GROMACS .gro file of C-alpha atoms in nm:
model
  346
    1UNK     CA    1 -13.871  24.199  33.089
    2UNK     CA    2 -13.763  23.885  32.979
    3UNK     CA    3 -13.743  23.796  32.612
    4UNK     CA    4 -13.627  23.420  32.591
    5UNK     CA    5 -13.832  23.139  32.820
    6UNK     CA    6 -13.725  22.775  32.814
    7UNK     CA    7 -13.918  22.528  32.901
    8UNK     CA    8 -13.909  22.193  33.097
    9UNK     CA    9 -14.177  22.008  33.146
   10UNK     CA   10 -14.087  21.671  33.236
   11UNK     CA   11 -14.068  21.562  33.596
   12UNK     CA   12 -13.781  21.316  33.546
   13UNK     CA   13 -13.454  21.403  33.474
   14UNK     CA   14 -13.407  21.244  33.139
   15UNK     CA   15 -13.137  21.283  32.864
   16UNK     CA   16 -13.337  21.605  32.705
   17UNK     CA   17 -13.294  21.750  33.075
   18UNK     CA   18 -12.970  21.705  33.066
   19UNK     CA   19 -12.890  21.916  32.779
   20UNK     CA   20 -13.161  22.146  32.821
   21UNK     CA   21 -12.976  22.225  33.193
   22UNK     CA   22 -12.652  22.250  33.027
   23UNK     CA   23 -12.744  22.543  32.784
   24UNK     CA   24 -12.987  22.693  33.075
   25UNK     CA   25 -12.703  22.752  33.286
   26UNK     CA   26 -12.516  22.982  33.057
   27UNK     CA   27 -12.792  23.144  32.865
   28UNK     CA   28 -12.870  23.316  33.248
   29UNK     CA   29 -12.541  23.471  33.214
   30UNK     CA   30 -12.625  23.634  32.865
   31UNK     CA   31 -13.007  23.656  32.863
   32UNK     CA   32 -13.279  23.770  33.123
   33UNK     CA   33 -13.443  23.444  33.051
   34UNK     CA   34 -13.725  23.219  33.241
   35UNK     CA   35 -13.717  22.867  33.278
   36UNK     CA   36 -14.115  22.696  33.252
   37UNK     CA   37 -14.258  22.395  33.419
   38UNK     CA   38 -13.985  22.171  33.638
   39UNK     CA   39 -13.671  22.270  33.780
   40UNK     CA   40 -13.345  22.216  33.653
   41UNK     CA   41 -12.988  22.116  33.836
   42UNK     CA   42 -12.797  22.483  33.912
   43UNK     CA   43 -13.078  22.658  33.664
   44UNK     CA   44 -13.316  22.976  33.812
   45UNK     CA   45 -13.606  22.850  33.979
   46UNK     CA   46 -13.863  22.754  33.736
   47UNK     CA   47 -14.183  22.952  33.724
   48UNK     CA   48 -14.539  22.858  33.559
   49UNK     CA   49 -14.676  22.833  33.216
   50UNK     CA   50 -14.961  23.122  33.342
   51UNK     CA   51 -14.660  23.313  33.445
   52UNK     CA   52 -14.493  23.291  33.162
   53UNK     CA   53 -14.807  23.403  32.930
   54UNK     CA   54 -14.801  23.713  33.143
   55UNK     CA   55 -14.472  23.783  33.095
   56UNK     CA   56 -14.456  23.706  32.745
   57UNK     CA   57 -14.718  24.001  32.679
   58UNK     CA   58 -14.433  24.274  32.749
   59UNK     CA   59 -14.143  24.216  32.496
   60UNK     CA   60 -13.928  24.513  32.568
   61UNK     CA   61 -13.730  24.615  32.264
   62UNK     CA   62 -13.776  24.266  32.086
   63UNK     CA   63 -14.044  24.218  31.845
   64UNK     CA   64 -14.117  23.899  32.055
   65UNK     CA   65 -14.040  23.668  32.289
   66UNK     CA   66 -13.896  23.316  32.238
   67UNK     CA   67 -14.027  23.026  32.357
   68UNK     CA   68 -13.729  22.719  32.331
   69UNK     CA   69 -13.936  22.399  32.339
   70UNK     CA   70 -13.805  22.019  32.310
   71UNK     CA   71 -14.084  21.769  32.399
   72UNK     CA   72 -14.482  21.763  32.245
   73UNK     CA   73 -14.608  21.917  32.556
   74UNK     CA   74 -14.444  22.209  32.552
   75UNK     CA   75 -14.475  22.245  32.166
   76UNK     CA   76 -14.836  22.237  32.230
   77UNK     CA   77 -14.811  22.497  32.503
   78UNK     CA   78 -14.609  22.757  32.320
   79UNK     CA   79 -14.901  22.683  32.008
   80UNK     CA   80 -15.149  22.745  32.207
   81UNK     CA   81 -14.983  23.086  32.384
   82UNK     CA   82 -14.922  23.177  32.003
   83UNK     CA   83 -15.205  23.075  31.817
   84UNK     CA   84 -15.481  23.083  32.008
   85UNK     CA   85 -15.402  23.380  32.275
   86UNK     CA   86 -15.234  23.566  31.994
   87UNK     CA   87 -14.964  23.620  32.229
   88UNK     CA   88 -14.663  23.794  32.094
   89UNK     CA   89 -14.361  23.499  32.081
   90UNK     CA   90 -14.232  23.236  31.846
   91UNK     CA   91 -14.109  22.920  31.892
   92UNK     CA   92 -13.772  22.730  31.835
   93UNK     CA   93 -13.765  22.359  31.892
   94UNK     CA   94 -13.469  22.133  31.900
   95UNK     CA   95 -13.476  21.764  31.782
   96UNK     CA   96 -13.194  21.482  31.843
   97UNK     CA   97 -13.442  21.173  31.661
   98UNK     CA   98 -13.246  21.022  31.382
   99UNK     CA   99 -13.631  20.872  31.259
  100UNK     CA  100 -14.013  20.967  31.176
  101UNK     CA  101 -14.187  21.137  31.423
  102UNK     CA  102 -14.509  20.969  31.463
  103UNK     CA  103 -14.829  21.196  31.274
  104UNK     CA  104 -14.867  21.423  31.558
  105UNK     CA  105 -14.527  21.485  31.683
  106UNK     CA  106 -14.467  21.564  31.278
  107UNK     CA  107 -14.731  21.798  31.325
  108UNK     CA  108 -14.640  21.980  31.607
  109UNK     CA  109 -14.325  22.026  31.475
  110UNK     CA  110 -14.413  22.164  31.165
  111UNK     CA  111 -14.594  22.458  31.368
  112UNK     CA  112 -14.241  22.533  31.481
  113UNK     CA  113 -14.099  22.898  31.369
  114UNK     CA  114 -13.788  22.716  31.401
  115UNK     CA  115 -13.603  22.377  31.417
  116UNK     CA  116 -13.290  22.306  31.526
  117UNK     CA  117 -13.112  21.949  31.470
  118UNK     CA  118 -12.825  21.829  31.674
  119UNK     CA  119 -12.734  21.587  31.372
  120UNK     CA  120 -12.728  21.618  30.994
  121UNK     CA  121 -12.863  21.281  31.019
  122UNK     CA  122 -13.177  21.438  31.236
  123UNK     CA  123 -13.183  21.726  30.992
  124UNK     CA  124 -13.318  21.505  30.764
  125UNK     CA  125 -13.622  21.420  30.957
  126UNK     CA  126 -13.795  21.800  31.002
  127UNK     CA  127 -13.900  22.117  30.857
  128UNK     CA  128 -13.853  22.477  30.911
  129UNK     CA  129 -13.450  22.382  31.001
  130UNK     CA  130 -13.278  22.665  31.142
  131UNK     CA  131 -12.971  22.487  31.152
  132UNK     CA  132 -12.783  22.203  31.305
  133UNK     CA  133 -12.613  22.299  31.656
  134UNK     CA  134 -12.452  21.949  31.793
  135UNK     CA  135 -12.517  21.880  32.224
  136UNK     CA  136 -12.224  22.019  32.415
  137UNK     CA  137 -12.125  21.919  32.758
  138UNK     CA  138 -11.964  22.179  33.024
  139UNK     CA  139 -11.606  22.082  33.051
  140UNK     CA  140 -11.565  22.271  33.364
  141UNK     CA  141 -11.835  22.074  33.528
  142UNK     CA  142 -11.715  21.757  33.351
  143UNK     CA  143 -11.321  21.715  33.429
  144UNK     CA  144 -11.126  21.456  33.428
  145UNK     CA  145 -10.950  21.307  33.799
  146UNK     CA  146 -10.632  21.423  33.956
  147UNK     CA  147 -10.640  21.054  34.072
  148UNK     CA  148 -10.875  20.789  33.921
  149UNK     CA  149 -10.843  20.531  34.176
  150UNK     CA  150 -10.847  20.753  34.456
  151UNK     CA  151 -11.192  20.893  34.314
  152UNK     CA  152 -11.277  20.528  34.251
  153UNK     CA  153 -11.238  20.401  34.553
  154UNK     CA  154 -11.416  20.679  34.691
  155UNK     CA  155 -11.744  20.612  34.580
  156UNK     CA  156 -11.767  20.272  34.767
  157UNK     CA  157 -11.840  20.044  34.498
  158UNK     CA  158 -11.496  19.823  34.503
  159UNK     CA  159 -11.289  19.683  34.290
  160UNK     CA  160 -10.985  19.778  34.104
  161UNK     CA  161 -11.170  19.962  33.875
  162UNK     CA  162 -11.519  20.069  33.755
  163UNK     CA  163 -11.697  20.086  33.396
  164UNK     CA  164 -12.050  20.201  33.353
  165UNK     CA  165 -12.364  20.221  33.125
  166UNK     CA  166 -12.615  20.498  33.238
  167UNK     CA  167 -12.939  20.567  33.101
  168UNK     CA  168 -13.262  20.449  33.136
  169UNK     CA  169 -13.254  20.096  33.166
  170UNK     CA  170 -13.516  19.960  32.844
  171UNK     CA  171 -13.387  19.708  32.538
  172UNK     CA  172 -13.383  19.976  32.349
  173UNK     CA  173 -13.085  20.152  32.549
  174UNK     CA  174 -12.894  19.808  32.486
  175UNK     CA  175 -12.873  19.765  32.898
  176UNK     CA  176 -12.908  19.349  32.812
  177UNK     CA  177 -12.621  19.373  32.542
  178UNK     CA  178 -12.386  19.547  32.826
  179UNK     CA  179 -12.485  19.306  33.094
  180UNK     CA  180 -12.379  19.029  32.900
  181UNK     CA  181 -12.039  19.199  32.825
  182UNK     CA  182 -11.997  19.255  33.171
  183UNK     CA  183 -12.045  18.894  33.269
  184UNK     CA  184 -11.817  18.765  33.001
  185UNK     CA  185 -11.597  19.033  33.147
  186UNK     CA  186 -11.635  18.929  33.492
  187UNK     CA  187 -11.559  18.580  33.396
  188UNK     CA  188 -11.201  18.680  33.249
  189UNK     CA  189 -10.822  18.808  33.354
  190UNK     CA  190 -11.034  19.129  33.475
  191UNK     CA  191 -11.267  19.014  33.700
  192UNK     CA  192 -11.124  19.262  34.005
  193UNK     CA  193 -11.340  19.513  33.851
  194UNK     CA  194 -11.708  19.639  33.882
  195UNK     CA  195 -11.952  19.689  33.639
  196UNK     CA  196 -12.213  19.959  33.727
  197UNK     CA  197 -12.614  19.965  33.535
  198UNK     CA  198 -12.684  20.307  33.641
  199UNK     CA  199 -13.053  20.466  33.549
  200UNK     CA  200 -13.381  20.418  33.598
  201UNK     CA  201 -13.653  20.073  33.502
  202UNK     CA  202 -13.996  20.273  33.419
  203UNK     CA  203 -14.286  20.018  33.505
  204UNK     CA  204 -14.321  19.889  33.232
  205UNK     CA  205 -13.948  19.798  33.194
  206UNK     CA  206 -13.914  19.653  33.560
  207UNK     CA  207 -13.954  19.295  33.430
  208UNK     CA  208 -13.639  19.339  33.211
  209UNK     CA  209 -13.455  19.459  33.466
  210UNK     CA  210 -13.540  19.146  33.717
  211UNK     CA  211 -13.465  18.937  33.418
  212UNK     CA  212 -13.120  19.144  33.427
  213UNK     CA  213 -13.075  19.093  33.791
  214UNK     CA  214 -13.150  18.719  33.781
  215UNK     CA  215 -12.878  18.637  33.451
  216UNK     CA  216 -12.623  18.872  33.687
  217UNK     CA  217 -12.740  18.627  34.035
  218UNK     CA  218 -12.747  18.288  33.814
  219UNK     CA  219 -12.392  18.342  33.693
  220UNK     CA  220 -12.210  18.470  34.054
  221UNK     CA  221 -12.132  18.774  33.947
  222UNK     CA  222 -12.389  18.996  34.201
  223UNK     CA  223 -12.068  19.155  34.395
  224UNK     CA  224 -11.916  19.282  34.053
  225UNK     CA  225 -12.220  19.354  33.833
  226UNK     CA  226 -12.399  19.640  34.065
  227UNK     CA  227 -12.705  19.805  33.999
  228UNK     CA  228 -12.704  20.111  34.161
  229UNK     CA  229 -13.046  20.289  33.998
  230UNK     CA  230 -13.061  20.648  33.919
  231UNK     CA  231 -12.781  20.829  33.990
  232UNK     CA  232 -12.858  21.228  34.094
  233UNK     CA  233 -12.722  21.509  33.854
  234UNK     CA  234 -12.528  21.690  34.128
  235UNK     CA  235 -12.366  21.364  34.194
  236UNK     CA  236 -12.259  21.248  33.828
  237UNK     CA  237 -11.934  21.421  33.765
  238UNK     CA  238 -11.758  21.284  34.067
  239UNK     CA  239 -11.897  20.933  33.949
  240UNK     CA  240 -11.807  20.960  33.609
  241UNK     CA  241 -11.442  21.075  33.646
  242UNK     CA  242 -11.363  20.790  33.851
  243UNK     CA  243 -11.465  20.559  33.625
  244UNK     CA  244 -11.195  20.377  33.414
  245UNK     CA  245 -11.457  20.345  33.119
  246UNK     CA  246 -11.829  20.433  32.983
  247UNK     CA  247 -11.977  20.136  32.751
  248UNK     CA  248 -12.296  20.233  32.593
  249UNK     CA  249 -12.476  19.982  32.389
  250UNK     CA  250 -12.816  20.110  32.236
  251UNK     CA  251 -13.021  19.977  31.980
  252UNK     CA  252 -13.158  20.294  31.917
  253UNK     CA  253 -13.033  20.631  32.041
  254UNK     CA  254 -13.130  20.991  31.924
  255UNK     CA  255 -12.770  21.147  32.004
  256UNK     CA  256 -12.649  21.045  32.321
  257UNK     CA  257 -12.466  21.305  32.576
  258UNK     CA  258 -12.291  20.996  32.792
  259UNK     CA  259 -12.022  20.988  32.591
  260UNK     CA  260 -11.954  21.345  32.575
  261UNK     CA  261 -11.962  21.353  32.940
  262UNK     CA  262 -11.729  21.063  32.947
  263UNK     CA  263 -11.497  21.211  32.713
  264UNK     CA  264 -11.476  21.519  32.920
  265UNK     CA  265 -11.415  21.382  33.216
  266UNK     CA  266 -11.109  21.195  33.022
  267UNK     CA  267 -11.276  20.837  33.043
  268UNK     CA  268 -11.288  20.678  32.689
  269UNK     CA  269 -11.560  20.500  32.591
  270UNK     CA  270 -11.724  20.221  32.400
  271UNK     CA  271 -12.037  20.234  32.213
  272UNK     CA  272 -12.281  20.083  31.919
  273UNK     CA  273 -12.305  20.297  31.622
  274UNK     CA  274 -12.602  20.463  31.740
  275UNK     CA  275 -12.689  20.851  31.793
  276UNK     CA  276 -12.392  21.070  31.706
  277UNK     CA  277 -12.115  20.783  31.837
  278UNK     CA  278 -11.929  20.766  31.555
  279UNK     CA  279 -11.841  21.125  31.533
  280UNK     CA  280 -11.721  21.163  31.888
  281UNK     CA  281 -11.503  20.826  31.857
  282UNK     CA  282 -11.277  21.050  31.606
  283UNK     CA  283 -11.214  20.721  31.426
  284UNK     CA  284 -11.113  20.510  31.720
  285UNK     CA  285 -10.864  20.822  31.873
  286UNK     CA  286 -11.138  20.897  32.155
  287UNK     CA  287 -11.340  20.541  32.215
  288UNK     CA  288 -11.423  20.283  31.997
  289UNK     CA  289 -11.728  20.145  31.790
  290UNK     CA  290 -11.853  19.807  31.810
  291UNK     CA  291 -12.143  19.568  31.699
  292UNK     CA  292 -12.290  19.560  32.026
  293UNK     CA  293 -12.189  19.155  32.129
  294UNK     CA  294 -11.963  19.082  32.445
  295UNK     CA  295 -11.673  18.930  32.233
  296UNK     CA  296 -11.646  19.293  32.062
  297UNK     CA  297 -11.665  19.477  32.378
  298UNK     CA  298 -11.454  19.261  32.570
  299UNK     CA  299 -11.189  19.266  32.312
  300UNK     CA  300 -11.148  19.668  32.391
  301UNK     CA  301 -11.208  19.652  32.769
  302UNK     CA  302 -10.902  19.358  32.810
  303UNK     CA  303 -10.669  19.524  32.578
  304UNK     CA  304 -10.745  19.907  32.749
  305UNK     CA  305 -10.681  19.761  33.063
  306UNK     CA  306 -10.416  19.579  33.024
  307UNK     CA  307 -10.260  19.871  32.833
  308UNK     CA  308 -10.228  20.171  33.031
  309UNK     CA  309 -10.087  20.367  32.781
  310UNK     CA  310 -10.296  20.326  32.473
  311UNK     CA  311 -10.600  20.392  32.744
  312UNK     CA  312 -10.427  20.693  32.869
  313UNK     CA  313 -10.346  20.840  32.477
  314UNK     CA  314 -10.777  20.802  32.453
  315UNK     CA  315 -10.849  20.983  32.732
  316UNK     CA  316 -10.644  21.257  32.645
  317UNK     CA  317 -10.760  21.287  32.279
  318UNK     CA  318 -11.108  21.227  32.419
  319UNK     CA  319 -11.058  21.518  32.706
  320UNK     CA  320 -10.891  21.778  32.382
  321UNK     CA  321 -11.179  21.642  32.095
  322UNK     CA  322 -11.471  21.768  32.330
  323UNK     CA  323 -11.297  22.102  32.450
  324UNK     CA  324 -11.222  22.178  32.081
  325UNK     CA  325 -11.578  22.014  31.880
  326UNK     CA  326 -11.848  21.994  32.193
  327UNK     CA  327 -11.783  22.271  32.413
  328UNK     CA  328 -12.132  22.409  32.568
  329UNK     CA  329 -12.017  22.730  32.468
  330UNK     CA  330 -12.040  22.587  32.110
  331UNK     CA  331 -12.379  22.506  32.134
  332UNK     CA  332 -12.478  22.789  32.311
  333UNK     CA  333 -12.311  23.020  32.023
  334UNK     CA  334 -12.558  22.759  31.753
  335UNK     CA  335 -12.844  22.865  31.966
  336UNK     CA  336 -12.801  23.230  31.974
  337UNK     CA  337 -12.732  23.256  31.602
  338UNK     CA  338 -13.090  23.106  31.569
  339UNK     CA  339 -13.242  23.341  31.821
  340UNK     CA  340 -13.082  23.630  31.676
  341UNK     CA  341 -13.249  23.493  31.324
  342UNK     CA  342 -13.567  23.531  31.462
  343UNK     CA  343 -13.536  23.878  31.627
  344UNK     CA  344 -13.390  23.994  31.337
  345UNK     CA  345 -13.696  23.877  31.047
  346UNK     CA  346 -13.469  23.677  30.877
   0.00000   0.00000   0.00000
């Protein structure tokens, strides 16, 4: 019977998807394990919360089952199977915010057997910590090109090169600060290139991205600065290899996995100092940290291009820091150690 369930309940596939997916995919190889809710990119086919109250009634040789959680939803789910049908599991949930939770977030939280943060920064912020178990990405999903511009110029876009910002496209992601680099760009000794805004506009956020598409129209730059939308998982490590950079700009970001997948893929990167940034920069040998305006991030992009071999010593580095500090296998290893906690009464 299976001991460990993970659930999923969001429809989109958002950042917390993304890393819930990666450590799905190899806790099937070490667990009998069910995933709850939505499905997952290469995960087991998801079954239903009633399904997985069933199946949480027959523990086997475990005390009790798990139930991994990472979003209020399925906090209150796994409280309820607990607390109110007295069924036998506990709960583990894992938090990236480097802020307050509102009140009832807080709350939920606090219900939590266990917490584990992917920051000492987000350690801070919650109780019952388990532990802090940094994101990892799977660097053989994630590898860098045998030839960039051959992988460049197949994906269509043009130019003699491509950077990118991906994620959902809000103020708060910084998507405005990178489309003004990108036109400043554009407007340089590098305009041959193409800037990509890759990720979703919720409703309320389509406004902001008209206002993006207009500034991009107003200045000529439509054929460079592309807006491409959501890009799907299966097709995102082709995309990012061929990329010649990843530029991520937030205002605000819990911890932030596009990097990691950059780095792995041997693109370098340039970000704010938001989320866990800093750390994967390994003081400037893997990407670089800057204060967000176009004259910052335009001072990187024209040097890196224009000097192949300082951009290829980054990727490298970048490529070797996340097989050595951010391997999934890492945060798989975190993980267990918690579960294993748990099991054991500790």
């Amino acid at each position: 019977m299976p001991q460990l369930f993970v659930t999923n309940f969001n429809r989109n596939f958002t950042g917390v998807s993304a890393t819930a997916a990666n450590v799905v995919r190899q806790q099937t190889k070490n667990h009998d394990m069910r995933l709850v809710g939505q499905a997952l990119p290469d995960c087991p086919a998801p079954i239903s919360v009633a399904e997985a109250r069933r199946l949480s009634r027959d523990t086997g040789d475990k005390p009790f089952a798990i139930w991994h959680v990472r979003r209020n939803p399925e906090m209150r789910a796994a409280i309820w199977a607990r607390d109110v049908l007295r069924l036998p599991i506990k709960t583990v949930f894992t938090s990236a915010a480097q802020r307050w939770h509102s009140a009832y977030p807080r709350w939920l939280i606090s219900k939590m057997n266990r917490v584990i943060a992917t920051t000492p920064e987000a350690a801070e912020f919650v109780p019952n910590l388990a532990g802090v178990v940094p994101h990892g990405v799977d660097t053989e999903l994630y590898v860098p090109a045998a030839n960039r511009a051959k992988d460049w110029d197949a994906q269509g876009y043009g130019g003699r090169f491509g950077i990118a910002s991906i994620g959902r496209i809000r103020p708060e992601k910084g998507t405005d600060r990178f489309v003004a680099a990108m036109i400043e760009l554009m407007q340089g000794p590098n305009s041959d290139g193409r800037a990509l805004v890759i990720g979703k506009a919720t409703s309320e956020h389509q406004g902001f991205l008209n206002t993006l598409k207009e500034t991009v129209n107003k200045a000529g730059l439509a054929k460079n600065i592309l807006f491409p939308g959501e890009v799907p998982a299966a097709q995102m490590p082709a995309l990012m290899r061929s990329l010649s950079f990843v530029v991520q700009l937030p205002r605000y970001e819990g911890y932030g996995m596009v990097p990691l997948e950059a780095m792995a893929s041997g693109v370098p990167f340039i970000a704010t100092n938001a989320g866990h940034y800093e750390a994967f920069s390994d003081g400037g040998r893997a990407g670089y940290i800057v204060d967000g305006s176009p004259a910052s991030v335009c001072q990187h992009l024209n040097r890196l291009l224009d000097d192949e071999s300082t951009a290829n010593d980054l990727s490298m580095h970048a490529r070797k820091f996340v097989q050595t500090h951010h391997a999934i296998a890492n945060e798989v290893a975190g993980i267990e150690a918690v579960y294993e906690q748990l099991w054991r009464g500790d």
